[in-house]
PDB file of C-alpha atoms in Angstrom:
ATOM      1  CA  UNK A   1     115.454 114.204  95.603  1.00 43.00           C
ATOM      2  CA  UNK A   2     119.214 113.886  95.181  1.00 49.00           C
ATOM      3  CA  UNK A   3     120.650 110.824  96.896  1.00 68.00           C
ATOM      4  CA  UNK A   4     117.193 109.412  97.591  1.00 86.00           C
ATOM      5  CA  UNK A   5     116.666 105.679  97.048  1.00 93.00           C
ATOM      6  CA  UNK A   6     113.287 106.455  95.553  1.00 97.00           C
ATOM      7  CA  UNK A   7     112.802 106.693  91.807  1.00 96.00           C
ATOM      8  CA  UNK A   8     110.407 109.409  90.634  1.00 96.00           C
ATOM      9  CA  UNK A   9     106.756 108.275  90.435  1.00 97.00           C
ATOM     10  CA  UNK A  10     105.680 107.040  87.032  1.00 96.00           C
ATOM     11  CA  UNK A  11     103.377 109.310  85.028  1.00 96.00           C
ATOM     12  CA  UNK A  12     101.637 106.149  83.922  1.00 97.00           C
ATOM     13  CA  UNK A  13      98.725 105.690  86.344  1.00 95.00           C
ATOM     14  CA  UNK A  14      98.654 101.922  85.807  1.00 95.00           C
ATOM     15  CA  UNK A  15     102.317 101.576  86.875  1.00 96.00           C
ATOM     16  CA  UNK A  16     101.858 103.870  89.887  1.00 97.00           C
ATOM     17  CA  UNK A  17      98.681 102.061  91.035  1.00 97.00           C
ATOM     18  CA  UNK A  18      99.356  98.439  90.134  1.00 96.00           C
ATOM     19  CA  UNK A  19     103.159  98.295  90.027  1.00 95.00           C
ATOM     20  CA  UNK A  20     105.503  96.992  92.690  1.00 96.00           C
ATOM     21  CA  UNK A  21     107.980  99.872  92.764  1.00 97.00           C
ATOM     22  CA  UNK A  22     107.728 102.047  95.850  1.00 98.00           C
ATOM     23  CA  UNK A  23     107.913 105.510  94.362  1.00 98.00           C
ATOM     24  CA  UNK A  24     106.332 108.024  96.781  1.00 98.00           C
ATOM     25  CA  UNK A  25     104.610 110.936  95.131  1.00 97.00           C
ATOM     26  CA  UNK A  26     106.010 113.854  97.175  1.00 98.00           C
ATOM     27  CA  UNK A  27     104.177 117.198  97.144  1.00 96.00           C
ATOM     28  CA  UNK A  28     105.714 120.569  96.314  1.00 94.00           C
ATOM     29  CA  UNK A  29     107.304 120.574  99.796  1.00 96.00           C
ATOM     30  CA  UNK A  30     108.831 117.094  99.235  1.00 97.00           C
ATOM     31  CA  UNK A  31     106.356 115.443 101.653  1.00 98.00           C
ATOM     32  CA  UNK A  32     103.767 112.697 101.785  1.00 98.00           C
ATOM     33  CA  UNK A  33     101.033 112.327 104.397  1.00 98.00           C
ATOM     34  CA  UNK A  34     101.640 109.668 107.042  1.00 98.00           C
ATOM     35  CA  UNK A  35      98.741 108.057 108.883  1.00 98.00           C
ATOM     36  CA  UNK A  36      99.722 106.273 112.070  1.00 98.00           C
ATOM     37  CA  UNK A  37      97.577 103.598 113.712  1.00 98.00           C
ATOM     38  CA  UNK A  38      98.162 101.311 116.696  1.00 98.00           C
ATOM     39  CA  UNK A  39      99.165  97.867 115.398  1.00 97.00           C
ATOM     40  CA  UNK A  40      97.307  96.277 118.353  1.00 96.00           C
ATOM     41  CA  UNK A  41      93.767  97.516 117.717  1.00 96.00           C
ATOM     42  CA  UNK A  42      93.894  99.854 114.720  1.00 96.00           C
ATOM     43  CA  UNK A  43      93.209 103.066 116.687  1.00 97.00           C
ATOM     44  CA  UNK A  44      94.186 106.176 114.736  1.00 98.00           C
ATOM     45  CA  UNK A  45      96.964 107.836 116.722  1.00 98.00           C
ATOM     46  CA  UNK A  46      98.240 110.720 114.611  1.00 98.00           C
ATOM     47  CA  UNK A  47      98.724 112.235 111.169  1.00 98.00           C
ATOM     48  CA  UNK A  48     102.147 113.537 110.223  1.00 98.00           C
ATOM     49  CA  UNK A  49     104.380 114.094 107.199  1.00 98.00           C
ATOM     50  CA  UNK A  50     107.428 112.296 105.803  1.00 98.00           C
ATOM     51  CA  UNK A  51     110.068 113.336 103.367  1.00 98.00           C
ATOM     52  CA  UNK A  52     112.280 110.857 101.486  1.00 98.00           C
ATOM     53  CA  UNK A  53     114.847 110.804 104.292  1.00 98.00           C
ATOM     54  CA  UNK A  54     112.186 110.123 106.962  1.00 98.00           C
ATOM     55  CA  UNK A  55     110.853 107.147 104.965  1.00 98.00           C
ATOM     56  CA  UNK A  56     114.344 105.791 104.395  1.00 97.00           C
ATOM     57  CA  UNK A  57     115.223 106.103 108.102  1.00 97.00           C
ATOM     58  CA  UNK A  58     111.958 104.400 109.029  1.00 98.00           C
ATOM     59  CA  UNK A  59     112.517 101.532 106.556  1.00 97.00           C
ATOM     60  CA  UNK A  60     116.155 101.061 107.721  1.00 95.00           C
ATOM     61  CA  UNK A  61     115.654 101.339 111.482  1.00 96.00           C
ATOM     62  CA  UNK A  62     112.113 100.050 111.979  1.00 97.00           C
ATOM     63  CA  UNK A  63     111.489 103.100 114.194  1.00 98.00           C
ATOM     64  CA  UNK A  64     109.104 105.790 112.869  1.00 98.00           C
ATOM     65  CA  UNK A  65     110.750 109.026 111.691  1.00 98.00           C
ATOM     66  CA  UNK A  66     108.793 111.993 110.329  1.00 98.00           C
ATOM     67  CA  UNK A  67     109.553 115.425 108.993  1.00 98.00           C
ATOM     68  CA  UNK A  68     108.528 118.188 111.373  1.00 97.00           C
ATOM     69  CA  UNK A  69     107.131 121.041 109.295  1.00 95.00           C
ATOM     70  CA  UNK A  70     107.249 123.479 112.242  1.00 93.00           C
ATOM     71  CA  UNK A  71     110.897 122.729 113.078  1.00 95.00           C
ATOM     72  CA  UNK A  72     111.823 121.976 109.422  1.00 97.00           C
ATOM     73  CA  UNK A  73     113.844 118.890 110.340  1.00 97.00           C
ATOM     74  CA  UNK A  74     113.737 115.112 110.735  1.00 98.00           C
ATOM     75  CA  UNK A  75     111.710 114.131 113.829  1.00 97.00           C
ATOM     76  CA  UNK A  76     112.349 110.821 115.542  1.00 97.00           C
ATOM     77  CA  UNK A  77     108.967 110.553 117.203  1.00 97.00           C
ATOM     78  CA  UNK A  78     109.268 109.881 120.955  1.00 94.00           C
ATOM     79  CA  UNK A  79     112.864 110.960 121.275  1.00 94.00           C
ATOM     80  CA  UNK A  80     111.933 113.432 124.087  1.00 89.00           C
ATOM     81  CA  UNK A  81     108.979 111.589 125.620  1.00 90.00           C
ATOM     82  CA  UNK A  82     110.235 107.987 125.268  1.00 93.00           C
ATOM     83  CA  UNK A  83     107.133 107.139 123.267  1.00 94.00           C
ATOM     84  CA  UNK A  84     109.064 105.691 120.349  1.00 97.00           C
ATOM     85  CA  UNK A  85     107.103 103.928 117.637  1.00 98.00           C
ATOM     86  CA  UNK A  86     108.194 100.480 116.409  1.00 98.00           C
ATOM     87  CA  UNK A  87     106.843  99.982 112.909  1.00 98.00           C
ATOM     88  CA  UNK A  88     105.099  96.655 112.341  1.00 98.00           C
ATOM     89  CA  UNK A  89     103.882  97.331 108.796  1.00 98.00           C
ATOM     90  CA  UNK A  90     104.026 100.087 106.201  1.00 98.00           C
ATOM     91  CA  UNK A  91     101.427 100.454 103.510  1.00 98.00           C
ATOM     92  CA  UNK A  92     101.026 102.896 100.667  1.00 98.00           C
ATOM     93  CA  UNK A  93      97.923 104.085  98.897  1.00 98.00           C
ATOM     94  CA  UNK A  94      96.939 103.782  95.260  1.00 98.00           C
ATOM     95  CA  UNK A  95      98.578 106.962  93.998  1.00 97.00           C
ATOM     96  CA  UNK A  96     101.471 106.693  96.494  1.00 98.00           C
ATOM     97  CA  UNK A  97     101.037 110.122  98.136  1.00 97.00           C
ATOM     98  CA  UNK A  98      99.983 108.725 101.507  1.00 98.00           C
ATOM     99  CA  UNK A  99     101.650 106.204 103.787  1.00 98.00           C
ATOM    100  CA  UNK A 100     100.104 104.112 106.534  1.00 98.00           C
ATOM    101  CA  UNK A 101     102.270 103.053 109.492  1.00 98.00           C
ATOM    102  CA  UNK A 102     101.040 100.405 111.904  1.00 98.00           C
ATOM    103  CA  UNK A 103     103.078 100.925 115.042  1.00 98.00           C
ATOM    104  CA  UNK A 104     103.693  99.740 118.568  1.00 98.00           C
ATOM    105  CA  UNK A 105     104.107 102.666 120.960  1.00 97.00           C
ATOM    106  CA  UNK A 106     106.709 102.383 123.748  1.00 96.00           C
ATOM    107  CA  UNK A 107     106.935 104.443 126.973  1.00 93.00           C
ATOM    108  CA  UNK A 108     103.646 105.829 128.217  1.00 91.00           C
ATOM    109  CA  UNK A 109     101.635 104.268 125.344  1.00 91.00           C
ATOM    110  CA  UNK A 110     100.754 107.832 124.351  1.00 93.00           C
ATOM    111  CA  UNK A 111     101.224 109.526 121.017  1.00 96.00           C
ATOM    112  CA  UNK A 112      99.803 113.035 121.428  1.00 96.00           C
ATOM    113  CA  UNK A 113     102.071 115.729 122.851  1.00 95.00           C
ATOM    114  CA  UNK A 114      99.166 116.630 125.163  1.00 95.00           C
ATOM    115  CA  UNK A 115      99.659 113.284 126.926  1.00 95.00           C
ATOM    116  CA  UNK A 116      96.648 111.528 125.415  1.00 97.00           C
ATOM    117  CA  UNK A 117      96.870 108.197 123.655  1.00 96.00           C
ATOM    118  CA  UNK A 118      95.712 109.651 120.310  1.00 98.00           C
ATOM    119  CA  UNK A 119      95.791 113.167 118.846  1.00 98.00           C
ATOM    120  CA  UNK A 120      92.108 112.617 117.916  1.00 98.00           C
ATOM    121  CA  UNK A 121      90.598 113.063 121.378  1.00 98.00           C
ATOM    122  CA  UNK A 122      87.705 115.309 120.332  1.00 98.00           C
ATOM    123  CA  UNK A 123      84.594 114.648 118.260  1.00 98.00           C
ATOM    124  CA  UNK A 124      83.101 117.309 115.944  1.00 98.00           C
ATOM    125  CA  UNK A 125      79.446 118.262 115.718  1.00 96.00           C
ATOM    126  CA  UNK A 126      77.140 121.099 114.772  1.00 95.00           C
ATOM    127  CA  UNK A 127      74.792 122.493 117.432  1.00 94.00           C
ATOM    128  CA  UNK A 128      72.266 124.989 116.066  1.00 91.00           C
ATOM    129  CA  UNK A 129      74.536 125.402 112.997  1.00 89.00           C
ATOM    130  CA  UNK A 130      77.574 126.118 115.190  1.00 93.00           C
ATOM    131  CA  UNK A 131      80.590 123.827 114.814  1.00 97.00           C
ATOM    132  CA  UNK A 132      81.620 122.500 118.259  1.00 97.00           C
ATOM    133  CA  UNK A 133      83.890 119.876 119.708  1.00 98.00           C
ATOM    134  CA  UNK A 134      83.267 117.368 122.508  1.00 98.00           C
ATOM    135  CA  UNK A 135      86.162 115.752 124.399  1.00 97.00           C
ATOM    136  CA  UNK A 136      85.919 111.987 123.906  1.00 97.00           C
ATOM    137  CA  UNK A 137      89.111 110.964 125.673  1.00 93.00           C
ATOM    138  CA  UNK A 138      90.684 113.059 128.395  1.00 92.00           C
ATOM    139  CA  UNK A 139      92.977 110.478 129.972  1.00 95.00           C
ATOM    140  CA  UNK A 140      96.506 111.853 130.140  1.00 94.00           C
ATOM    141  CA  UNK A 141      99.135 109.120 130.052  1.00 94.00           C
ATOM    142  CA  UNK A 142     101.830 111.613 131.031  1.00 93.00           C
ATOM    143  CA  UNK A 143     102.151 115.199 132.163  1.00 91.00           C
ATOM    144  CA  UNK A 144     103.434 117.244 129.168  1.00 92.00           C
ATOM    145  CA  UNK A 145     104.970 119.918 131.429  1.00 89.00           C
ATOM    146  CA  UNK A 146     107.019 117.258 133.211  1.00 89.00           C
ATOM    147  CA  UNK A 147     107.978 115.252 130.077  1.00 89.00           C
ATOM    148  CA  UNK A 148     108.885 118.197 127.850  1.00 86.00           C
ATOM    149  CA  UNK A 149     110.260 120.234 130.747  1.00 76.00           C
ATOM    150  CA  UNK A 150     108.236 123.394 130.090  1.00 55.00           C
TER     151      UNK A 150
ATOM    152  CA  UNK B   1      86.897 131.578 104.054  1.00 43.00           C
ATOM    153  CA  UNK B   2      84.030 133.991 103.288  1.00 49.00           C
ATOM    154  CA  UNK B   3      80.673 132.637 104.292  1.00 68.00           C
ATOM    155  CA  UNK B   4      82.193 129.708 106.150  1.00 86.00           C
ATOM    156  CA  UNK B   5      80.663 128.684 109.480  1.00 93.00           C
ATOM    157  CA  UNK B   6      84.173 128.185 110.868  1.00 97.00           C
ATOM    158  CA  UNK B   7      85.886 130.860 112.888  1.00 96.00           C
ATOM    159  CA  UNK B   8      89.633 131.227 112.182  1.00 96.00           C
ATOM    160  CA  UNK B   9      91.807 129.004 114.427  1.00 97.00           C
ATOM    161  CA  UNK B  10      93.092 130.614 117.587  1.00 96.00           C
ATOM    162  CA  UNK B  11      96.768 131.536 117.695  1.00 95.00           C
ATOM    163  CA  UNK B  12      96.634 130.464 121.316  1.00 97.00           C
ATOM    164  CA  UNK B  13      97.801 126.844 121.304  1.00 95.00           C
ATOM    165  CA  UNK B  14      95.892 126.075 124.506  1.00 95.00           C
ATOM    166  CA  UNK B  15      92.591 127.194 122.991  1.00 96.00           C
ATOM    167  CA  UNK B  16      93.222 125.321 119.721  1.00 97.00           C
ATOM    168  CA  UNK B  17      94.147 122.095 121.526  1.00 97.00           C
ATOM    169  CA  UNK B  18      91.944 122.121 124.628  1.00 96.00           C
ATOM    170  CA  UNK B  19      89.025 124.302 123.533  1.00 95.00           C
ATOM    171  CA  UNK B  20      85.604 123.179 122.300  1.00 96.00           C
ATOM    172  CA  UNK B  21      85.395 125.383 119.211  1.00 97.00           C
ATOM    173  CA  UNK B  22      85.749 123.504 115.940  1.00 98.00           C
ATOM    174  CA  UNK B  23      88.104 125.831 114.024  1.00 98.00           C
ATOM    175  CA  UNK B  24      89.847 123.779 111.308  1.00 98.00           C
ATOM    176  CA  UNK B  25      93.344 124.935 110.516  1.00 97.00           C
ATOM    177  CA  UNK B  26      93.262 125.041 106.722  1.00 98.00           C
ATOM    178  CA  UNK B  27      96.565 125.052 104.805  1.00 96.00           C
ATOM    179  CA  UNK B  28      97.596 127.524 102.131  1.00 94.00           C
ATOM    180  CA  UNK B  29      95.192 125.794  99.736  1.00 96.00           C
ATOM    181  CA  UNK B  30      92.266 126.005 102.150  1.00 97.00           C
ATOM    182  CA  UNK B  31      92.421 122.283 102.936  1.00 98.00           C
ATOM    183  CA  UNK B  32      92.759 119.912 105.842  1.00 98.00           C
ATOM    184  CA  UNK B  33      93.684 116.239 105.629  1.00 98.00           C
ATOM    185  CA  UNK B  34      90.861 113.740 106.010  1.00 98.00           C
ATOM    186  CA  UNK B  35      91.584 110.201 107.250  1.00 98.00           C
ATOM    187  CA  UNK B  36      88.765 107.786 106.538  1.00 98.00           C
ATOM    188  CA  UNK B  37      88.302 104.513 108.416  1.00 98.00           C
ATOM    189  CA  UNK B  38      85.584 101.853 108.369  1.00 98.00           C
ATOM    190  CA  UNK B  39      83.305 102.346 111.386  1.00 97.00           C
ATOM    191  CA  UNK B  40      82.811  98.565 111.597  1.00 96.00           C
ATOM    192  CA  UNK B  41      86.424  97.459 112.192  1.00 96.00           C
ATOM    193  CA  UNK B  42      88.631 100.573 111.964  1.00 96.00           C
ATOM    194  CA  UNK B  43      90.316  99.589 108.681  1.00 97.00           C
ATOM    195  CA  UNK B  44      91.976 102.595 106.988  1.00 98.00           C
ATOM    196  CA  UNK B  45      90.127 103.078 103.753  1.00 98.00           C
ATOM    197  CA  UNK B  46      91.510 106.307 102.214  1.00 98.00           C
ATOM    198  CA  UNK B  47      93.141 109.670 102.775  1.00 98.00           C
ATOM    199  CA  UNK B  48      91.608 112.727 101.139  1.00 98.00           C
ATOM    200  CA  UNK B  49      91.277 116.504 101.600  1.00 98.00           C
ATOM    201  CA  UNK B  50      88.402 118.717 102.746  1.00 98.00           C
ATOM    202  CA  UNK B  51      87.833 122.459 102.406  1.00 98.00           C
ATOM    203  CA  UNK B  52      85.407 124.374 104.597  1.00 98.00           C
ATOM    204  CA  UNK B  53      82.492 123.656 102.211  1.00 98.00           C
ATOM    205  CA  UNK B  54      83.227 119.871 102.209  1.00 98.00           C
ATOM    206  CA  UNK B  55      83.226 119.782 106.025  1.00 98.00           C
ATOM    207  CA  UNK B  56      80.017 121.778 106.194  1.00 97.00           C
ATOM    208  CA  UNK B  57      78.301 119.548 103.629  1.00 97.00           C
ATOM    209  CA  UNK B  58      79.452 116.464 105.536  1.00 98.00           C
ATOM    210  CA  UNK B  59      78.246 117.831 108.906  1.00 97.00           C
ATOM    211  CA  UNK B  60      74.894 118.831 107.406  1.00 95.00           C
ATOM    212  CA  UNK B  61      74.123 115.737 105.319  1.00 96.00           C
ATOM    213  CA  UNK B  62      75.878 112.972 107.228  1.00 97.00           C
ATOM    214  CA  UNK B  63      77.350 111.839 103.900  1.00 98.00           C
ATOM    215  CA  UNK B  64      81.128 112.308 103.297  1.00 98.00           C
ATOM    216  CA  UNK B  65      82.104 115.110 100.957  1.00 98.00           C
ATOM    217  CA  UNK B  66      85.718 115.941 100.041  1.00 98.00           C
ATOM    218  CA  UNK B  67      87.513 118.436  97.902  1.00 98.00           C
ATOM    219  CA  UNK B  68      89.063 116.851  94.806  1.00 97.00           C
ATOM    220  CA  UNK B  69      92.434 118.520  94.200  1.00 95.00           C
ATOM    221  CA  UNK B  70      92.734 117.041  90.689  1.00 93.00           C
ATOM    222  CA  UNK B  71      89.273 118.208  89.632  1.00 95.00           C
ATOM    223  CA  UNK B  72      89.362 121.324  91.879  1.00 97.00           C
ATOM    224  CA  UNK B  73      85.787 120.845  93.094  1.00 97.00           C
ATOM    225  CA  UNK B  74      83.593 119.305  95.757  1.00 98.00           C
ATOM    226  CA  UNK B  75      83.540 115.565  95.519  1.00 97.00           C
ATOM    227  CA  UNK B  76      80.646 113.583  96.951  1.00 98.00           C
ATOM    228  CA  UNK B  77      82.461 110.292  97.363  1.00 97.00           C
ATOM    229  CA  UNK B  78      80.642 107.397  95.727  1.00 94.00           C
ATOM    230  CA  UNK B  79      78.439 109.491  93.520  1.00 93.00           C
ATOM    231  CA  UNK B  80      79.553 107.573  90.388  1.00 89.00           C
ATOM    232  CA  UNK B  81      80.241 104.173  91.950  1.00 90.00           C
ATOM    233  CA  UNK B  82      77.378 104.050  94.492  1.00 93.00           C
ATOM    234  CA  UNK B  83      79.891 103.558  97.298  1.00 94.00           C
ATOM    235  CA  UNK B  84      78.621 106.544  99.361  1.00 97.00           C
ATOM    236  CA  UNK B  85      80.000 106.948 102.840  1.00 98.00           C
ATOM    237  CA  UNK B  86      77.626 107.504 105.778  1.00 98.00           C
ATOM    238  CA  UNK B  87      79.528 109.271 108.539  1.00 98.00           C
ATOM    239  CA  UNK B  88      79.134 107.746 111.997  1.00 98.00           C
ATOM    240  CA  UNK B  89      81.629 109.975 113.816  1.00 98.00           C
ATOM    241  CA  UNK B  90      83.933 112.894 113.044  1.00 98.00           C
ATOM    242  CA  UNK B  91      87.027 113.571 115.131  1.00 98.00           C
ATOM    243  CA  UNK B  92      89.655 116.324 114.907  1.00 98.00           C
ATOM    244  CA  UNK B  93      93.289 116.209 115.996  1.00 98.00           C
ATOM    245  CA  UNK B  94      95.047 118.406 118.556  1.00 98.00           C
ATOM    246  CA  UNK B  95      96.041 121.260 116.227  1.00 97.00           C
ATOM    247  CA  UNK B  96      92.852 120.871 114.100  1.00 98.00           C
ATOM    248  CA  UNK B  97      94.610 120.375 110.736  1.00 98.00           C
ATOM    249  CA  UNK B  98      93.477 116.766 110.323  1.00 98.00           C
ATOM    250  CA  UNK B  99      89.998 115.229 110.463  1.00 98.00           C
ATOM    251  CA  UNK B 100      89.063 111.597 111.063  1.00 98.00           C
ATOM    252  CA  UNK B 101      85.858 110.246 109.558  1.00 98.00           C
ATOM    253  CA  UNK B 102      84.498 106.885 110.693  1.00 98.00           C
ATOM    254  CA  UNK B 103      82.178 105.776 107.901  1.00 98.00           C
ATOM    255  CA  UNK B 104      79.865 103.014 106.701  1.00 98.00           C
ATOM    256  CA  UNK B 105      80.394 102.295 103.024  1.00 97.00           C
ATOM    257  CA  UNK B 106      77.399 101.567 100.841  1.00 96.00           C
ATOM    258  CA  UNK B 107      77.291  99.818  97.460  1.00 93.00           C
ATOM    259  CA  UNK B 108      80.138  97.422  96.771  1.00 90.00           C
ATOM    260  CA  UNK B 109      81.720  98.024 100.185  1.00 91.00           C
ATOM    261  CA  UNK B 110      84.758  99.335  98.312  1.00 93.00           C
ATOM    262  CA  UNK B 111      86.443 102.693  98.644  1.00 96.00           C
ATOM    263  CA  UNK B 112      89.360 102.649  96.209  1.00 96.00           C
ATOM    264  CA  UNK B 113      88.700 103.620  92.620  1.00 95.00           C
ATOM    265  CA  UNK B 114      90.693 100.481  91.634  1.00 95.00           C
ATOM    266  CA  UNK B 115      87.797  98.415  93.090  1.00 95.00           C
ATOM    267  CA  UNK B 116      89.570  97.318  96.264  1.00 97.00           C
ATOM    268  CA  UNK B 117      88.102  97.811  99.716  1.00 96.00           C
ATOM    269  CA  UNK B 118      90.909 100.194 100.795  1.00 98.00           C
ATOM    270  CA  UNK B 119      93.322 102.375  98.862  1.00 98.00           C
ATOM    271  CA  UNK B 120      96.116 100.907 101.034  1.00 98.00           C
ATOM    272  CA  UNK B 121      96.325  97.495  99.304  1.00 98.00           C
ATOM    273  CA  UNK B 122     100.140  97.317  99.094  1.00 98.00           C
ATOM    274  CA  UNK B 123     102.823  96.982 101.799  1.00 98.00           C
ATOM    275  CA  UNK B 124     106.199  98.712 101.475  1.00 98.00           C
ATOM    276  CA  UNK B 125     109.578  97.078 102.117  1.00 96.00           C
ATOM    277  CA  UNK B 126     113.249  97.383 101.213  1.00 95.00           C
ATOM    278  CA  UNK B 127     114.862  94.405  99.511  1.00 94.00           C
ATOM    279  CA  UNK B 128     118.652  94.773  99.146  1.00 91.00           C
ATOM    280  CA  UNK B 129     118.239  98.499  99.705  1.00 89.00           C
ATOM    281  CA  UNK B 130     115.624  98.771  96.961  1.00 93.00           C
ATOM    282  CA  UNK B 131     112.145 100.110  97.917  1.00 97.00           C
ATOM    283  CA  UNK B 132     109.501  97.673  96.765  1.00 97.00           C
ATOM    284  CA  UNK B 133     105.807  97.003  97.229  1.00 98.00           C
ATOM    285  CA  UNK B 134     103.918  93.786  97.840  1.00 98.00           C
ATOM    286  CA  UNK B 135     100.211  93.441  97.076  1.00 97.00           C
ATOM    287  CA  UNK B 136      98.428  92.604 100.358  1.00 97.00           C
ATOM    288  CA  UNK B 137      94.825  92.757  99.071  1.00 93.00           C
ATOM    289  CA  UNK B 138      93.980  92.140  95.467  1.00 92.00           C
ATOM    290  CA  UNK B 139      90.270  91.470  95.855  1.00 95.00           C
ATOM    291  CA  UNK B 140      88.292  93.709  93.472  1.00 94.00           C
ATOM    292  CA  UNK B 141      84.795  94.452  94.764  1.00 95.00           C
ATOM    293  CA  UNK B 142      83.861  95.984  91.392  1.00 93.00           C
ATOM    294  CA  UNK B 143      85.246  96.396  87.901  1.00 91.00           C
ATOM    295  CA  UNK B 144      86.457  99.986  87.562  1.00 92.00           C
ATOM    296  CA  UNK B 145      86.057  99.888  83.720  1.00 89.00           C
ATOM    297  CA  UNK B 146      82.428  98.912  84.156  1.00 89.00           C
ATOM    298  CA  UNK B 147      81.594 101.231  87.041  1.00 89.00           C
ATOM    299  CA  UNK B 148      83.310 104.373  85.702  1.00 86.00           C
ATOM    300  CA  UNK B 149      82.471 103.550  82.083  1.00 76.00           C
ATOM    301  CA  UNK B 150      85.972 103.878  80.707  1.00 55.00           C
TER     302      UNK B 150
END
């Protein structure tokens, strides 16, 4: 990544896993997986992706930035809805291809674009061998049509 | 996916996000992201990937199965180390390309192959513009050399 503050990940597993250099292992699209939990109670809010620029912007500003794969650009989460995420802690996993953000959510205290607190509002099951979902949380903190102006 | 119990995801966003059919949106490699937390206290333990077979095996057996990208095969987590994961709940996110497993870990109560409870044992920071890591949890629940016989 030209201009990135990140050095390339070491090919030495020991250095990658036990070292103290933050060298994200980006995939073929230049992305790592970002797992986002609520700093208050640990609830899983969303899964997104970050490129080098998104991680740098997040580290610098303390506000979560991601890379939107559908729009192919940097995405300052909550810019439209007001549900900005203040980052309380960033962690990285053993092989440095996944990042964990513990955040405080502003605005409606909602992260999902459907208006729910978390994107994970449905549980998965099999019923007679058929894979089905059950809604576990249907509380809408905001009206998406109103907030996103559809 | 030939032989999979999963129907292809709907191209209708409303059905995908609000419907009750479990239709995982696999990427170009046939995978979805799996986020794994401890059912006891919500601690993030690991991030992995699942193909259709891994999800089916997990739903059927109640024991977490993943797809190992490095070994290119189904991976019954904990088969070598004894740290099997009993799945207490499965959730799926709005667009069905990420899955959340809440698990109980057997054995050493450790998930990371380095012997630590979680793969996310380091925090990330910038110090004078340089991206660095700090070890937040260095407790080894097992000796990897002993358990994996290296």
